[in-house]
Amino acid sequence: MTTESSDIDYWFTIPPGCTIDATVVHKHLNNRSSSLGFKAKEAFLYYVTSQDRGYSDCINELYTQVLSESTGAIRFTASGTFDAASRLITDMSTSPTHAPRLLTDHLSTAAVEQLAAFIPQLIAMLSFQHHGSPDEAEWLSSDSAQSLLELLIHSAPDSVVFYAVVASNSLSLASSGGARIARLLKLFDSEQVASIRAFLACVNSVAVLPQEQLRWACIKAKSVHAKAVAAIQKSKQLDVSRIVASLQPAYQVLDEYTDLEHLPTPIEKEFITLIPRLRQLLDQLQCADDFCITDAQQLRRRLDGMWADVFKALGTPATLPLTYISPKLARFASAVPIPMLTHPAEPMYFDRVGDMLRVIGSKTRPKLLTMHFHTRTGASVSDQYIFKGSEDLRIDESVMQAFIRLNRVMGTRQLHAGHDQQFVQSELAVYNVVPTAAYSGMIQVVDHAPSLFTLYSQHCAQRTPGDTAEPIQGRQPVGLQQIFADHAKQALAKAELSPTLPPSKWPQVVAEKVYNSLRNTVPSNLLHMRLMRSAASSAHLLVKTQRLVQSIGMASAAGYVLGLGDRHLDNLLVDLNSAQLVHIDFNVCYDFGGVSQIPEQVPYRMTPVLAYMCGSAHDSLAKTPFAMSRGFVRAFASTLQFARMDRDVLANAVVGRSRFRPFMEWCWIEEQRVCEPPSNDPMLTVSLPLPSSLSDISTFEDDPMSVSTQEYIERTGLCPPHAFWPPQDVPKNMSLTEVPFGWRIARGAVDRVYARLQFGALSGASQSECVRQQTVALWEAATSTSRLSRMFAGWASWI
């Protein structure tokens, strides 16, 4: 049965505690004046959810009682508002055995259009690599994804083709997933597919230049050398074979460009001329066994000097003509459809790129280019994009999908609930992310949004009005780690501790003294003063302040739900025009920060500069957690509440895509680091106090690792030290070693997102009370001096 989009209202509400009899459901299915408003009874299932049990728990009951036209009653304990497409994708992730029954014959035109927002999920399902029994759930979802993608290709082929080509370039045709993607590509125009392949080749060549390929290989080799030298103090012997082996990837890069099979570009020609000199420098590094291996300091200085010569020879280009790097991309003129996450059914069409390319001087050396597009109606659009070539941008893409989903759910539901318009106008900042290969892609630039580090640097260079902090020597931007080291040296000297004592072994009182002394060097009103300078009047400042506080609250809640880490000053932008906090760079996400050398200790970033904006004196937070402003509380709690209501879709549909095709970082992560109990790592086992607001909740007497990660999160709202450990349970009839490591990490990520949105479920408290408790506890943990003082120095927790 099919219906026209004009006949269906794609939103509905089931009142709390309502009992729906199946006969009543059937009576109203064809009644347009009904509050349900559906014509197709099959579509009704994708709108139903039970907030307490979750969609996956009641799906079988729904099918048996509604589809079989049973007269039995179905009881729902809460309300829900979902669209058919998200329900369908969630069903395919949680109960795929039912999904094939409700595909092309039972979806309206509007529902098909809504599916465009989940094309990355469908592509991931289709490219799933079978690794278990024939009854495995993911395998069944792949068949369903094939049918849905064919339906989308029939209605909107330009929305699908780019994703399909990227997936085909990343998969082997010999694999089951690669074979399915290859069959899908046969449904598209062959010339269009060839044009997209050519475009991707050009873009990926720009993302990583020859010098940068060698730079990355050398950075990894240098890290191995540093560990080998450090091991001398224990073993009194240098592992020369380890040093030699670490240099092989660098030699492979040199060999690759020595025997190029294509005509080199100008920048490749330049690199080829450097190869003899670079090979000579690498050969010298292989002679490390000639050094004095009994003196670690001398060996370290010698190796550092040699590595400095290598990196100096590679150079650091800043701005280059695009014709020098990729003449093909400079001349490329085919109208390739580029996906747009914010408008998934309306891709942009490539026109041309700008003439100059700028290399950004960060660790990964991303490139900045101006891209020119046109829409389906012919309107011209120009945006700046960053090209990255060292990260799997599918992670960033999934986070953006989650943000977009939250914006849609919050906006629609609040309008239906009759809330005031002021809050509805605020939303999570989103931008376009386009993965183009396994380790490269394009990210839309957010205009007029300096980073917090930029604002801090400007403060160091020039004193701002109202600045009451002690001036930093010379008023010049100083390296954050150097500032940290200077204050740490003084604190360790007063405590009569060794200046070389690592932070993981500092007494808590010393760590907090270092943190407090650093905090006094930066005015807590730094961000507020910059916002004041951008306002046209006092009334304008008030509006901007309210918007920014709401934005901080929403971004903090969303980041917490997704386990977003690495929120250092460069990864937080502030759009001073729209008064929005913008998150960027999501490579450390889904609790990946828990396996850092210095694990992250806070649920989200709420350092003094941000806490000042949220209306609280930072010193008094431990005593009065709700000193935070009403605007922040409302924004954070509302975002958390809506995320809890939408947890099935967020966890299983948006984040759950990684279960079908895990992110590259998760597949290649060092298993030894994640799987072994961190008993020898003092930073992983450091005991931090739980928020005092959780004192009435039954916690863990001795060891937080005595319970599962999910239970710990549900009871405290916080992640335990072992949060990123992959779950040890595997599909039936399979051993632990048979399941890909990345798949187990993906399973854990989905479970943790769901657990965060289940906080308080074990206590039996109401939804609103759980959200209130969670908001207070997370604020207290985020602003805790004991936690902030244990963060990595480069994170700059004192700013």
PDB file of C-alpha atoms in Angstrom, residues 528 545 549 552 606 608-618 620-621 624-633 779:
ATOM      1  CA  HIS A 528      32.529  37.902  27.872  1.00  0.00           C
ATOM      2  CA  THR A 545      24.913  36.629  25.988  1.00  0.00           C
ATOM      3  CA  VAL A 549      24.832  30.649  27.082  1.00  0.00           C
ATOM      4  CA  ILE A 552      27.166  26.435  25.385  1.00  0.00           C
ATOM      5  CA  MET A 606      33.347  23.822  31.467  1.00  0.00           C
ATOM      6  CA  PRO A 608      36.600  29.142  34.064  1.00  0.00           C
ATOM      7  CA  VAL A 609      36.142  31.205  30.873  1.00  0.00           C
ATOM      8  CA  LEU A 610      33.044  29.227  29.861  1.00  0.00           C
ATOM      9  CA  ALA A 611      31.723  28.939  33.436  1.00  0.00           C
ATOM     10  CA  TYR A 612      31.864  32.737  33.773  1.00  0.00           C
ATOM     11  CA  MET A 613      29.604  33.055  30.716  1.00  0.00           C
ATOM     12  CA  CYS A 614      27.159  30.598  32.259  1.00  0.00           C
ATOM     13  CA  GLY A 615      26.614  32.868  35.237  1.00  0.00           C
ATOM     14  CA  SER A 616      28.584  31.263  38.013  1.00  0.00           C
ATOM     15  CA  ALA A 617      31.559  32.177  40.149  1.00  0.00           C
ATOM     16  CA  HIS A 618      33.793  29.182  39.514  1.00  0.00           C
ATOM     17  CA  SER A 620      31.572  28.402  44.592  1.00  0.00           C
ATOM     18  CA  LEU A 621      30.383  25.667  42.252  1.00  0.00           C
ATOM     19  CA  THR A 624      26.129  25.546  45.017  1.00  0.00           C
ATOM     20  CA  PRO A 625      26.042  23.547  41.769  1.00  0.00           C
ATOM     21  CA  PHE A 626      22.931  25.380  40.616  1.00  0.00           C
ATOM     22  CA  ALA A 627      24.718  28.705  40.680  1.00  0.00           C
ATOM     23  CA  MET A 628      24.871  28.114  36.921  1.00  0.00           C
ATOM     24  CA  SER A 629      22.540  30.413  35.070  1.00  0.00           C
ATOM     25  CA  ARG A 630      18.956  29.542  34.359  1.00  0.00           C
ATOM     26  CA  GLY A 631      19.656  29.806  30.628  1.00  0.00           C
ATOM     27  CA  PHE A 632      22.404  27.192  30.792  1.00  0.00           C
ATOM     28  CA  VAL A 633      20.315  24.836  32.944  1.00  0.00           C
ATOM     29  CA  TRP A 779      28.115  20.254  36.054  1.00  0.00           C
TER      30      TRP A 779
END
